Amino acid sequence: GTLRADWLQLQSELLRLPLPLLAEFNWLLAKTDHPLKTLLKKAEALSVKDQFDQNLSSGTLSLDKLFADFSEIIDRLGGEEEQARAPAGQAPADPITADEVKAIIAVDGPLSKGLQGYEERPEQLEMAQRVAQALSEGKHLMAEAGTGVGKSLAYLVPAVLFARRAGRAVILSTHTKNLQSQLFEKDLPFLRKHMGEDFEPALLKGRPNYLCLRKFMYTLQEAAHELDEEERGQMLPIMTWATQTENGDVNELAAFSPDKNFELWDRLHTVGDDCLKRQCPFYKRCFVYKARGLARGADVVVTNHALVFSDLNNESGVLPPYNEIVFDEAHKLEDVATDHLGCEVTPRRIYKILNRLYRPVQGSG
């Protein structure tokens, strides 16, 4: 019974997919033995009846019409999409005081109302007050915090207060994607809800995390010599996601692993000079520039060490102008700095370059 219900649910969800997407699926799978081939053909036939008139009147009969337009956000980047670095400005006139920080973190403060069993942790309070002092005075601070101190909140609370008062972004940099997600998806939303400060967070990753719509469309159009049979099957979840995602971040995609299928993913994202920037026909719908536009207007920007150091190596900044940065997982900084400010040759890197220059045509002897 459950299996039948799941199957019917799958069918009904397929019928809700846009007609251009179903047509593209079937074109891609035409010469393969993919197990969903029959079902997808049936779904397209039914969808033609249901959706054709509606699609024709709204002008959405081609796949690229399904991608969202982010002009409003991307326009924040101004005339040049990657602005030359500008000084971020002076420290605010009013420093963030130890008492202000204590009022937020204390057991009877606003954060305690949002967490059951909230405990006052003296080390957390001390660290938060020292971070506030360092930000206010423009000084460096190194803090080592053991497990259970709650270091994320200890630097997030003063960072948010400082960013709001100074009127510019504070950068929060992590080494791992797990911590990046934890900060952006859990800790910062928690603070927005309970801290009493209306602040704007943003998440900014490196280019290889984001789908490039130009390369995606090219790969589909040239599928005959770009994709083998297995890759055509792997493209199905990517295609559905591409028409629905707001962020284009491949980590949202449970059905596809960019690490395991790096040869396919390499053809679907840009690196450096691959990007056509403002000349790209998909520029106003670009996920990379949308993320940068959101970061440009944010109070706190969550990013990673790799992007910070690659940004230092660039003439123009990907990150918004900043004076203040918090490195969490700082024990990895030396390795990341060496990677990005040094030069390394590896077999995979050579393979990637050769693969971009030359790709054998499928089926050629």
GROMACS .gro file of N, CA and C in nm, residues 70-218:
model
  447
   70PHE      N    1   1.736   3.790  -1.098
   70PHE     CA    2   1.782   3.850  -0.972
   70PHE      C    3   1.834   3.993  -0.993
   71SER      N    4   1.784   4.062  -1.098
   71SER     CA    5   1.836   4.196  -1.132
   71SER      C    6   1.845   4.289  -1.012
   72GLU      N    7   1.739   4.288  -0.932
   72GLU     CA    8   1.733   4.384  -0.820
   72GLU      C    9   1.851   4.365  -0.724
   73ILE      N   10   1.884   4.238  -0.697
   73ILE     CA   11   1.995   4.208  -0.604
   73ILE      C   12   2.129   4.233  -0.671
   74ILE      N   13   2.143   4.188  -0.798
   74ILE     CA   14   2.271   4.200  -0.868
   74ILE      C   15   2.304   4.347  -0.895
   75ASP      N   16   2.200   4.430  -0.911
   75ASP     CA   17   2.224   4.573  -0.933
   75ASP      C   18   2.291   4.641  -0.814
   76ARG      N   19   2.285   4.579  -0.696
   76ARG     CA   20   2.355   4.635  -0.579
   76ARG      C   21   2.506   4.643  -0.601
   77LEU      N   22   2.555   4.559  -0.693
   77LEU     CA   23   2.699   4.555  -0.716
   77LEU      C   24   2.747   4.677  -0.795
   78GLY      N   25   2.653   4.755  -0.847
   78GLY     CA   26   2.690   4.879  -0.916
   78GLY      C   27   2.741   4.853  -1.057
   79GLY      N   28   2.814   4.954  -1.110
   79GLY     CA   29   2.860   4.949  -1.249
   79GLY      C   30   2.952   4.832  -1.277
   80GLU      N   31   3.039   4.799  -1.184
   80GLU     CA   32   3.129   4.686  -1.203
   80GLU      C   33   3.086   4.575  -1.110
   81GLU      N   34   3.076   4.452  -1.162
   81GLU     CA   35   3.027   4.344  -1.076
   81GLU      C   36   3.127   4.308  -0.967
   82GLU      N   37   3.256   4.332  -0.992
   82GLU     CA   38   3.354   4.308  -0.886
   82GLU      C   39   3.425   4.441  -0.861
   83GLN      N   40   3.383   4.506  -0.755
   83GLN     CA   41   3.432   4.642  -0.731
   83GLN      C   42   3.576   4.640  -0.683
   84ALA      N   43   3.650   4.743  -0.724
   84ALA     CA   44   3.785   4.758  -0.667
   84ALA      C   45   3.769   4.780  -0.518
   85ARG      N   46   3.869   4.737  -0.443
   85ARG     CA   47   3.859   4.747  -0.297
   85ARG      C   48   3.846   4.893  -0.254
   86ALA      N   49   3.757   4.914  -0.157
   86ALA     CA   50   3.743   5.049  -0.100
   86ALA      C   51   3.769   5.037   0.050
   87PRO      N   52   3.827   5.142   0.110
   87PRO     CA   53   3.846   5.133   0.255
   87PRO      C   54   3.712   5.120   0.325
   88ALA      N   55   3.708   5.040   0.430
   88ALA     CA   56   3.579   5.011   0.492
   88ALA      C   57   3.537   5.115   0.595
   89GLY      N   58   3.623   5.209   0.630
   89GLY     CA   59   3.578   5.315   0.722
   89GLY      C   60   3.634   5.300   0.862
   90GLN      N   61   3.608   5.401   0.942
   90GLN     CA   62   3.661   5.407   1.079
   90GLN      C   63   3.574   5.328   1.176
   91ALA      N   64   3.628   5.307   1.296
   91ALA     CA   65   3.550   5.242   1.402
   91ALA      C   66   3.435   5.335   1.443
   92PRO      N   67   3.323   5.278   1.491
   92PRO     CA   68   3.211   5.364   1.532
   92PRO      C   69   3.248   5.446   1.655
   93ALA      N   70   3.183   5.561   1.667
   93ALA     CA   71   3.214   5.650   1.779
   93ALA      C   72   3.181   5.583   1.913
   94ASP      N   73   3.069   5.507   1.917
   94ASP     CA   74   3.030   5.443   2.042
   94ASP      C   75   3.083   5.301   2.047
   95PRO      N   76   3.174   5.271   2.140
   95PRO     CA   77   3.222   5.132   2.151
   95PRO      C   78   3.112   5.040   2.204
   96ILE      N   79   3.128   4.911   2.178
   96ILE     CA   80   3.033   4.814   2.234
   96ILE      C   81   3.083   4.780   2.374
   97THR      N   82   3.000   4.801   2.474
   97THR     CA   83   3.046   4.787   2.612
   97THR      C   84   3.027   4.645   2.664
   98ALA      N   85   3.104   4.614   2.766
   98ALA     CA   86   3.093   4.482   2.831
   98ALA      C   87   2.952   4.463   2.887
   99ASP      N   88   2.890   4.570   2.937
   99ASP     CA   89   2.755   4.559   2.995
   99ASP      C   90   2.650   4.527   2.890
  100GLU      N   91   2.665   4.588   2.771
  100GLU     CA   92   2.571   4.559   2.661
  100GLU      C   93   2.573   4.411   2.626
  101VAL      N   94   2.694   4.359   2.614
  101VAL     CA   95   2.710   4.218   2.577
  101VAL      C   96   2.652   4.129   2.687
  102LYS      N   97   2.682   4.165   2.811
  102LYS     CA   98   2.634   4.086   2.925
  102LYS      C   99   2.481   4.083   2.929
  103ALA      N  100   2.419   4.197   2.898
  103ALA     CA  101   2.271   4.205   2.902
  103ALA      C  102   2.207   4.107   2.804
  104ILE      N  103   2.276   4.081   2.692
  104ILE     CA  104   2.219   3.990   2.591
  104ILE      C  105   2.244   3.843   2.629
  105ILE      N  106   2.366   3.817   2.680
  105ILE     CA  107   2.405   3.677   2.705
  105ILE      C  108   2.360   3.625   2.843
  106ALA      N  109   2.331   3.717   2.935
  106ALA     CA  110   2.298   3.676   3.074
  106ALA      C  111   2.178   3.581   3.079
  107VAL      N  112   2.168   3.509   3.192
  107VAL     CA  113   2.061   3.410   3.210
  107VAL      C  114   1.922   3.471   3.199
  108ASP      N  115   1.907   3.597   3.239
  108ASP     CA  116   1.775   3.660   3.228
  108ASP      C  117   1.765   3.748   3.102
  109GLY      N  118   1.861   3.731   3.011
  109GLY     CA  119   1.863   3.812   2.888
  109GLY      C  120   1.777   3.752   2.778
  110PRO      N  121   1.771   3.818   2.662
  110PRO     CA  122   1.682   3.775   2.553
  110PRO      C  123   1.715   3.635   2.497
  111LEU      N  124   1.844   3.598   2.493
  111LEU     CA  125   1.880   3.468   2.435
  111LEU      C  126   1.828   3.352   2.519
  112SER      N  127   1.824   3.372   2.651
  112SER     CA  128   1.781   3.263   2.741
  112SER      C  129   1.636   3.223   2.714
  113LYS      N  130   1.557   3.318   2.665
  113LYS     CA  131   1.416   3.288   2.639
  113LYS      C  132   1.398   3.194   2.520
  114GLY      N  133   1.500   3.188   2.434
  114GLY     CA  134   1.489   3.105   2.313
  114GLY      C  135   1.546   2.966   2.329
  115LEU      N  136   1.616   2.940   2.439
  115LEU     CA  137   1.679   2.807   2.457
  115LEU      C  138   1.638   2.748   2.591
  116GLN      N  139   1.588   2.624   2.585
  116GLN     CA  140   1.554   2.557   2.712
  116GLN      C  141   1.683   2.520   2.785
  117GLY      N  142   1.681   2.532   2.916
  117GLY     CA  143   1.797   2.494   2.997
  117GLY      C  144   1.918   2.583   2.971
  118TYR      N  145   1.895   2.711   2.936
  118TYR     CA  146   2.004   2.804   2.909
  118TYR      C  147   2.086   2.826   3.035
  119GLU      N  148   2.217   2.811   3.024
  119GLU     CA  149   2.304   2.828   3.141
  119GLU      C  150   2.399   2.945   3.116
  120GLU      N  151   2.432   3.015   3.224
  120GLU     CA  152   2.534   3.118   3.211
  120GLU      C  153   2.670   3.052   3.212
  121ARG      N  154   2.753   3.086   3.113
  121ARG     CA  155   2.887   3.027   3.105
  121ARG      C  156   2.988   3.141   3.116
  122PRO      N  157   3.060   3.148   3.226
  122PRO     CA  158   3.152   3.261   3.248
  122PRO      C  159   3.253   3.277   3.134
  123GLU      N  160   3.305   3.163   3.081
  123GLU     CA  161   3.405   3.172   2.973
  123GLU      C  162   3.344   3.234   2.847
  124GLN      N  163   3.217   3.196   2.819
  124GLN     CA  164   3.149   3.251   2.701
  124GLN      C  165   3.133   3.402   2.715
  125LEU      N  166   3.090   3.446   2.834
  125LEU     CA  167   3.070   3.589   2.856
  125LEU      C  168   3.202   3.665   2.845
  126GLU      N  169   3.307   3.607   2.905
  126GLU     CA  170   3.438   3.674   2.901
  126GLU      C  171   3.486   3.687   2.755
  127MET      N  172   3.472   3.577   2.678
  127MET     CA  173   3.516   3.580   2.538
  127MET      C  174   3.436   3.684   2.458
  128ALA      N  175   3.304   3.687   2.480
  128ALA     CA  176   3.218   3.782   2.406
  128ALA      C  177   3.259   3.926   2.438
  129GLN      N  178   3.289   3.952   2.566
  129GLN     CA  179   3.328   4.088   2.604
  129GLN      C  180   3.464   4.127   2.545
  130ARG      N  181   3.555   4.029   2.538
  130ARG     CA  182   3.687   4.056   2.480
  130ARG      C  183   3.677   4.079   2.328
  131VAL      N  184   3.587   4.004   2.264
  131VAL     CA  185   3.566   4.023   2.119
  131VAL      C  186   3.508   4.163   2.094
  132ALA      N  187   3.411   4.202   2.177
  132ALA     CA  188   3.350   4.336   2.164
  132ALA      C  189   3.456   4.445   2.179
  133GLN      N  190   3.545   4.426   2.276
  133GLN     CA  191   3.651   4.525   2.302
  133GLN      C  192   3.747   4.533   2.182
  134ALA      N  193   3.786   4.414   2.129
  134ALA     CA  194   3.880   4.410   2.016
  134ALA      C  195   3.819   4.478   1.893
  135LEU      N  196   3.690   4.450   1.866
  135LEU     CA  197   3.624   4.513   1.751
  135LEU      C  198   3.615   4.664   1.770
  136SER      N  199   3.576   4.706   1.890
  136SER     CA  200   3.558   4.850   1.917
  136SER      C  201   3.690   4.927   1.908
  137GLU      N  202   3.799   4.862   1.950
  137GLU     CA  203   3.929   4.931   1.953
  137GLU      C  204   4.013   4.906   1.829
  138GLY      N  205   3.961   4.822   1.738
  138GLY     CA  206   4.036   4.792   1.616
  138GLY      C  207   4.161   4.712   1.643
  139LYS      N  208   4.156   4.620   1.740
  139LYS     CA  209   4.273   4.540   1.776
  139LYS      C  210   4.253   4.394   1.739
  140HIS      N  211   4.365   4.321   1.729
  140HIS     CA  212   4.358   4.177   1.704
  140HIS      C  213   4.332   4.102   1.833
  141LEU      N  214   4.264   3.989   1.823
  141LEU     CA  215   4.239   3.905   1.941
  141LEU      C  216   4.251   3.759   1.899
  142MET      N  217   4.325   3.680   1.976
  142MET     CA  218   4.327   3.535   1.957
  142MET      C  219   4.263   3.471   2.078
  143ALA      N  220   4.165   3.385   2.056
  143ALA     CA  221   4.096   3.321   2.168
  143ALA      C  222   4.094   3.171   2.146
  144GLU      N  223   4.132   3.097   2.249
  144GLU     CA  224   4.122   2.951   2.242
  144GLU      C  225   4.011   2.910   2.338
  145ALA      N  226   3.910   2.841   2.284
  145ALA     CA  227   3.794   2.806   2.366
  145ALA      C  228   3.771   2.656   2.359
  146GLY      N  229   3.766   2.592   2.474
  146GLY     CA  230   3.743   2.447   2.478
  146GLY      C  231   3.598   2.412   2.444
  147THR      N  232   3.573   2.283   2.435
  147THR     CA  233   3.437   2.235   2.406
  147THR      C  234   3.341   2.281   2.516
  148GLY      N  235   3.222   2.323   2.475
  148GLY     CA  236   3.121   2.359   2.575
  148GLY      C  237   3.121   2.506   2.613
  149VAL      N  238   3.215   2.584   2.559
  149VAL     CA  239   3.219   2.727   2.592
  149VAL      C  240   3.108   2.802   2.518
  150GLY      N  241   3.071   2.753   2.400
  150GLY     CA  242   2.971   2.822   2.318
  150GLY      C  243   3.034   2.939   2.246
  151LYS      N  244   3.147   2.910   2.179
  151LYS     CA  245   3.226   3.019   2.118
  151LYS      C  246   3.152   3.088   2.003
  152SER      N  247   3.066   3.013   1.929
  152SER     CA  248   2.997   3.077   1.816
  152SER      C  249   2.917   3.198   1.863
  153LEU      N  250   2.833   3.179   1.967
  153LEU     CA  251   2.754   3.292   2.018
  153LEU      C  252   2.844   3.399   2.078
  154ALA      N  253   2.959   3.357   2.134
  154ALA     CA  254   3.050   3.452   2.198
  154ALA      C  255   3.109   3.551   2.097
  155TYR      N  256   3.126   3.510   1.971
  155TYR     CA  257   3.173   3.611   1.874
  155TYR      C  258   3.059   3.666   1.788
  156LEU      N  259   2.948   3.589   1.774
  156LEU     CA  260   2.839   3.638   1.689
  156LEU      C  261   2.768   3.759   1.750
  157VAL      N  262   2.743   3.753   1.881
  157VAL     CA  263   2.669   3.863   1.945
  157VAL      C  264   2.744   3.996   1.929
  158PRO      N  265   2.874   4.005   1.968
  158PRO     CA  266   2.942   4.134   1.948
  158PRO      C  267   2.960   4.169   1.799
  159ALA      N  268   2.976   4.069   1.713
  159ALA     CA  269   2.993   4.097   1.569
  159ALA      C  270   2.868   4.164   1.512
  160VAL      N  271   2.750   4.113   1.552
  160VAL     CA  272   2.624   4.172   1.504
  160VAL      C  273   2.608   4.314   1.558
  161LEU      N  274   2.634   4.333   1.687
  161LEU     CA  275   2.622   4.467   1.747
  161LEU      C  276   2.716   4.565   1.675
  162PHE      N  277   2.839   4.520   1.650
  162PHE     CA  278   2.939   4.607   1.587
  162PHE      C  279   2.898   4.643   1.444
  163ALA      N  280   2.856   4.542   1.368
  163ALA     CA  281   2.820   4.565   1.227
  163ALA      C  282   2.706   4.666   1.216
  164ARG      N  283   2.607   4.654   1.304
  164ARG     CA  284   2.493   4.745   1.300
  164ARG      C  285   2.538   4.888   1.335
  165ARG      N  286   2.629   4.898   1.432
  165ARG     CA  287   2.672   5.031   1.476
  165ARG      C  288   2.769   5.096   1.378
  166ALA      N  289   2.856   5.015   1.318
  166ALA     CA  290   2.957   5.069   1.227
  166ALA      C  291   2.900   5.091   1.087
  167GLY      N  292   2.788   5.021   1.057
  167GLY     CA  293   2.728   5.037   0.924
  167GLY      C  294   2.806   4.968   0.814
  168ARG      N  295   2.879   4.863   0.848
  168ARG     CA  296   2.950   4.785   0.745
  168ARG      C  297   2.955   4.639   0.788
  169ALA      N  298   2.986   4.553   0.692
  169ALA     CA  299   2.983   4.409   0.719
  169ALA      C  300   3.101   4.363   0.804
  170VAL      N  301   3.071   4.268   0.892
  170VAL     CA  302   3.176   4.190   0.958
  170VAL      C  303   3.178   4.054   0.888
  171ILE      N  304   3.298   4.007   0.853
  171ILE     CA  305   3.312   3.878   0.784
  171ILE      C  306   3.335   3.768   0.887
  172LEU      N  307   3.263   3.658   0.873
  172LEU     CA  308   3.281   3.540   0.959
  172LEU      C  309   3.330   3.427   0.870
  173SER      N  310   3.453   3.381   0.895
  173SER     CA  311   3.513   3.282   0.806
  173SER      C  312   3.534   3.149   0.878
  174THR      N  313   3.491   3.039   0.814
  174THR     CA  314   3.510   2.905   0.870
  174THR      C  315   3.596   2.822   0.775
  175HIS      N  316   3.641   2.707   0.823
  175HIS     CA  317   3.716   2.617   0.734
  175HIS      C  318   3.623   2.513   0.671
  176THR      N  319   3.529   2.461   0.752
  176THR     CA  320   3.445   2.351   0.703
  176THR      C  321   3.307   2.400   0.660
  177LYS      N  322   3.247   2.326   0.566
  177LYS     CA  323   3.111   2.359   0.522
  177LYS      C  324   3.011   2.335   0.634
  178ASN      N  325   3.039   2.236   0.720
  178ASN     CA  326   2.947   2.206   0.830
  178ASN      C  327   2.929   2.326   0.922
  179LEU      N  328   3.041   2.388   0.960
  179LEU     CA  329   3.032   2.503   1.050
  179LEU      C  330   2.968   2.622   0.978
  180GLN      N  331   3.001   2.637   0.851
  180GLN     CA  332   2.940   2.744   0.770
  180GLN      C  333   2.787   2.731   0.772
  181SER      N  334   2.739   2.607   0.750
  181SER     CA  335   2.594   2.582   0.752
  181SER      C  336   2.535   2.607   0.891
  182GLN      N  337   2.607   2.561   0.994
  182GLN     CA  338   2.560   2.578   1.132
  182GLN      C  339   2.539   2.726   1.164
  183LEU      N  340   2.637   2.809   1.125
  183LEU     CA  341   2.627   2.953   1.153
  183LEU      C  342   2.511   3.017   1.077
  184PHE      N  343   2.502   2.984   0.946
  184PHE     CA  344   2.405   3.053   0.864
  184PHE      C  345   2.263   3.000   0.880
  185GLU      N  346   2.251   2.870   0.903
  185GLU     CA  347   2.117   2.809   0.907
  185GLU      C  348   2.061   2.797   1.048
  186LYS      N  349   2.148   2.798   1.150
  186LYS     CA  350   2.096   2.781   1.288
  186LYS      C  351   2.128   2.901   1.377
  187ASP      N  352   2.258   2.931   1.396
  187ASP     CA  353   2.296   3.032   1.495
  187ASP      C  354   2.246   3.173   1.460
  188LEU      N  355   2.269   3.216   1.335
  188LEU     CA  356   2.228   3.352   1.298
  188LEU      C  357   2.075   3.368   1.295
  189PRO      N  358   1.999   3.271   1.240
  189PRO     CA  359   1.852   3.284   1.252
  189PRO      C  360   1.805   3.289   1.398
  190PHE      N  361   1.871   3.212   1.487
  190PHE     CA  362   1.836   3.214   1.629
  190PHE      C  363   1.858   3.356   1.686
  191LEU      N  364   1.973   3.417   1.652
  191LEU     CA  365   2.000   3.553   1.701
  191LEU      C  366   1.902   3.655   1.644
  192ARG      N  367   1.869   3.640   1.516
  192ARG     CA  368   1.773   3.734   1.455
  192ARG      C  369   1.640   3.731   1.527
  193LYS      N  370   1.603   3.610   1.570
  193LYS     CA  371   1.473   3.593   1.636
  193LYS      C  372   1.474   3.648   1.778
  194HIS      N  373   1.586   3.628   1.850
  194HIS     CA  374   1.583   3.656   1.994
  194HIS      C  375   1.668   3.773   2.042
  195MET      N  376   1.761   3.821   1.959
  195MET     CA  377   1.857   3.918   2.011
  195MET      C  378   1.801   4.060   2.019
  196GLY      N  379   1.697   4.087   1.939
  196GLY     CA  380   1.643   4.223   1.941
  196GLY      C  381   1.715   4.317   1.845
  197GLU      N  382   1.798   4.262   1.756
  197GLU     CA  383   1.865   4.344   1.653
  197GLU      C  384   1.817   4.296   1.516
  198ASP      N  385   1.773   4.389   1.435
  198ASP     CA  386   1.728   4.352   1.301
  198ASP      C  387   1.849   4.360   1.207
  199PHE      N  388   1.913   4.248   1.183
  199PHE     CA  389   2.034   4.249   1.100
  199PHE      C  390   2.018   4.154   0.982
  200GLU      N  391   2.101   4.177   0.880
  200GLU     CA  392   2.092   4.099   0.756
  200GLU      C  393   2.214   4.009   0.741
  201PRO      N  394   2.196   3.875   0.749
  201PRO     CA  395   2.311   3.786   0.725
  201PRO      C  396   2.318   3.744   0.578
  202ALA      N  397   2.436   3.707   0.530
  202ALA     CA  398   2.451   3.653   0.394
  202ALA      C  399   2.553   3.541   0.396
  203LEU      N  400   2.540   3.450   0.300
  203LEU     CA  401   2.632   3.337   0.288
  203LEU      C  402   2.702   3.349   0.153
  204LEU      N  403   2.835   3.343   0.154
  204LEU     CA  404   2.910   3.358   0.029
  204LEU      C  405   3.013   3.246   0.018
  205LYS      N  406   3.001   3.167  -0.089
  205LYS     CA  407   3.094   3.056  -0.112
  205LYS      C  408   3.174   3.083  -0.240
  206GLY      N  409   3.271   2.995  -0.266
  206GLY     CA  410   3.350   3.007  -0.388
  206GLY      C  411   3.270   2.962  -0.510
  207ARG      N  412   3.312   3.009  -0.629
  207ARG     CA  413   3.242   2.977  -0.754
  207ARG      C  414   3.208   2.829  -0.775
  208PRO      N  415   3.300   2.735  -0.741
  208PRO     CA  416   3.271   2.594  -0.771
  208PRO      C  417   3.149   2.538  -0.699
  209ASN      N  418   3.092   2.613  -0.604
  209ASN     CA  419   2.970   2.566  -0.535
  209ASN      C  420   2.843   2.600  -0.610
  210TYR      N  421   2.851   2.692  -0.708
  210TYR     CA  422   2.729   2.743  -0.771
  210TYR      C  423   2.715   2.694  -0.915
  211LEU      N  424   2.592   2.659  -0.951
  211LEU     CA  425   2.561   2.621  -1.088
  211LEU      C  426   2.576   2.743  -1.180
  212CYS      N  427   2.642   2.723  -1.296
  212CYS     CA  428   2.651   2.828  -1.398
  212CYS      C  429   2.546   2.796  -1.505
  213LEU      N  430   2.446   2.882  -1.520
  213LEU     CA  431   2.336   2.855  -1.614
  213LEU      C  432   2.383   2.852  -1.760
  214ARG      N  433   2.483   2.933  -1.793
  214ARG     CA  434   2.533   2.933  -1.931
  214ARG      C  435   2.596   2.797  -1.965
  215LYS      N  436   2.680   2.746  -1.873
  215LYS     CA  437   2.746   2.618  -1.899
  215LYS      C  438   2.646   2.502  -1.891
  216PHE      N  439   2.547   2.517  -1.803
  216PHE     CA  440   2.441   2.416  -1.790
  216PHE      C  441   2.363   2.405  -1.921
  217MET      N  442   2.322   2.519  -1.977
  217MET     CA  443   2.246   2.517  -2.103
  217MET      C  444   2.332   2.465  -2.218
  218TYR      N  445   2.459   2.504  -2.219
  218TYR     CA  446   2.550   2.456  -2.324
  218TYR      C  447   2.564   2.304  -2.318
   0.00000   0.00000   0.00000
